[in-house]
CSV table of C-alpha atoms in Angstrom, one decimal:
chain,number,residue,atom,x,y,z
F,23,MET,CA,65.8,20.4,6.1
F,24,THR,CA,63.4,17.6,6.8
F,25,PRO,CA,59.8,18.5,6.9
F,26,PRO,CA,58.2,18.2,10.3
F,27,ALA,CA,55.5,15.9,9.1
F,28,THR,CA,53.9,14.1,6.1
F,29,VAL,CA,50.3,14.5,5.3
F,30,CYS,CA,48.3,11.4,4.3
F,31,GLN,CA,44.7,11.2,3.1
F,32,ARG,CA,42.5,9.3,5.4
F,33,ARG,CA,38.9,8.4,5.8
F,34,TRP,CA,36.9,10.5,8.2
F,35,ASN,CA,36.4,7.4,10.4
F,36,ASP,CA,40.1,6.6,10.4
F,37,PRO,CA,41.3,5.9,14.1
F,38,ASP,CA,44.0,8.4,13.9
F,39,ALA,CA,41.7,11.1,12.5
F,40,ILE,CA,39.1,10.3,15.2
F,41,ALA,CA,41.7,10.5,18.1
F,42,LEU,CA,43.0,13.9,16.7
F,43,ARG,CA,39.4,15.4,16.5
F,44,ALA,CA,38.7,14.1,20.0
F,45,ALA,CA,41.8,15.8,21.2
F,46,MET,CA,40.7,19.1,19.5
F,47,THR,CA,37.2,18.8,20.9
F,48,GLY,CA,38.5,18.3,24.4
F,49,GLU,CA,40.7,21.3,24.1
F,50,MET,CA,38.0,23.5,22.5
F,51,ARG,CA,35.4,22.5,25.0
F,52,GLN,CA,37.8,23.4,27.9
F,53,ARG,CA,38.5,26.8,26.3
F,54,TYR,CA,34.9,27.5,25.5
F,55,ALA,CA,33.4,26.0,28.7
F,56,ASP,CA,31.6,29.2,29.5
F,57,ARG,CA,29.8,29.3,26.1
F,58,LEU,CA,27.4,26.3,26.2
F,59,ALA,CA,25.6,27.4,23.1
F,60,ASP,CA,28.8,27.1,21.0
F,61,PRO,CA,28.7,24.2,18.4
F,62,ILE,CA,31.9,22.8,20.0
F,63,HIS,CA,29.6,21.4,22.7
F,64,LEU,CA,27.4,19.4,20.2
F,65,PRO,CA,27.8,15.7,20.0
F,66,ASP,CA,30.2,14.7,17.4
F,67,ALA,CA,27.5,13.1,15.2
F,68,GLN,CA,25.7,16.5,15.1
F,69,ALA,CA,28.7,18.5,14.5
F,70,ILE,CA,29.6,17.4,11.0
F,71,ALA,CA,27.7,14.9,8.9
F,72,PRO,CA,30.4,12.4,7.7
F,73,THR,CA,28.7,12.3,4.3
F,74,SER,CA,29.6,15.9,3.9
F,75,VAL,CA,33.3,15.4,4.2
F,76,ALA,CA,35.2,15.5,0.9
F,77,TRP,CA,38.6,14.9,2.2
F,78,THR,CA,40.4,14.1,5.5
F,79,GLY,CA,44.2,14.5,6.1
F,80,VAL,CA,46.4,13.4,9.0
F,81,ALA,CA,49.8,14.7,9.5
F,82,TYR,CA,52.4,12.1,10.7
F,83,THR,CA,56.0,12.6,12.0
F,84,ALA,CA,58.8,10.6,10.6
F,85,ASP,CA,58.1,8.0,13.3
F,86,ALA,CA,54.5,7.6,12.2
F,87,THR,CA,53.0,9.6,15.1
F,88,PRO,CA,49.8,11.4,14.1
F,89,VAL,CA,50.2,15.0,15.1
F,90,GLY,CA,47.8,17.0,12.8
F,91,HIS,CA,44.4,16.9,11.2
F,92,ALA,CA,42.4,18.8,8.7
F,93,ALA,CA,39.2,18.1,6.7
F,94,LEU,CA,37.3,19.7,3.9
F,95,ARG,CA,33.5,19.4,3.7
F,96,TRP,CA,31.0,20.5,1.3
F,97,HIS,CA,29.1,23.6,2.0
F,98,GLY,CA,26.8,23.9,-1.0
F,99,ALA,CA,29.1,24.0,-4.0
F,100,ASP,CA,32.1,25.2,-2.0
F,101,LEU,CA,34.7,23.3,0.2
F,102,GLU,CA,35.0,24.5,3.7
F,103,LEU,CA,38.0,23.9,6.0
F,104,LYS,CA,37.1,22.0,9.1
F,105,ARG,CA,38.8,20.6,12.1
F,106,MET,CA,42.3,22.0,11.4
F,107,TYR,CA,44.3,20.9,14.5
F,108,VAL,CA,47.9,20.3,15.6
F,109,LEU,CA,48.7,18.5,18.9
F,110,PRO,CA,50.0,21.2,21.4
F,111,ALA,CA,53.3,19.5,21.8
F,112,HIS,CA,53.9,19.8,18.0
F,113,ARG,CA,52.8,23.4,17.5
F,114,GLY,CA,55.4,26.0,16.3
F,115,ARG,CA,57.3,23.3,14.4
F,116,GLY,CA,55.7,23.9,10.9
F,117,VAL,CA,53.1,21.1,10.9
F,118,ALA,CA,50.3,23.4,9.8
F,119,LEU,CA,52.5,24.8,7.0
F,120,VAL,CA,53.0,21.3,5.7
F,121,MET,CA,49.3,20.6,5.9
F,122,ARG,CA,48.3,23.7,4.0
F,123,PRO,CA,49.4,22.7,0.5
F,124,ALA,CA,47.7,19.2,1.0
F,125,LEU,CA,44.3,21.1,1.4
F,126,THR,CA,44.6,22.3,-2.2
F,127,LEU,CA,44.8,18.8,-3.7
F,128,PRO,CA,41.1,18.0,-3.2
F,129,ALA,CA,40.2,21.1,-5.4
F,130,LYS,CA,39.8,18.5,-8.2
F,131,VAL,CA,37.0,16.8,-6.4
F,132,THR,CA,33.7,17.2,-8.3
F,133,VAL,CA,30.6,18.7,-6.7
F,134,PRO,CA,28.4,16.0,-5.3
F,135,ALA,CA,24.9,15.6,-7.1
């Protein structure tokens, strides 16, 4: 069986990564519209400092369509999963299951000074 997507490491500011985070933010802001104090309503620049991001991955379908996103950021000496997202039209197809093992690869990243 062919996997539903392939995960590729990208920079935080990669256009595909930015577009997927924007889609996630739009969906979350709509879902939590009644909770204005929720961090999802912060401007993107205040939500996550790009310098704290250790790894960003984008999941692509066989035709190179970006459909999923995940990032790991430093939280002290630990890595924290941030912005795990799959486009609604691709949910339930196993994209997140393909992304999960890719998240273990950055474990070899050294702690920043």
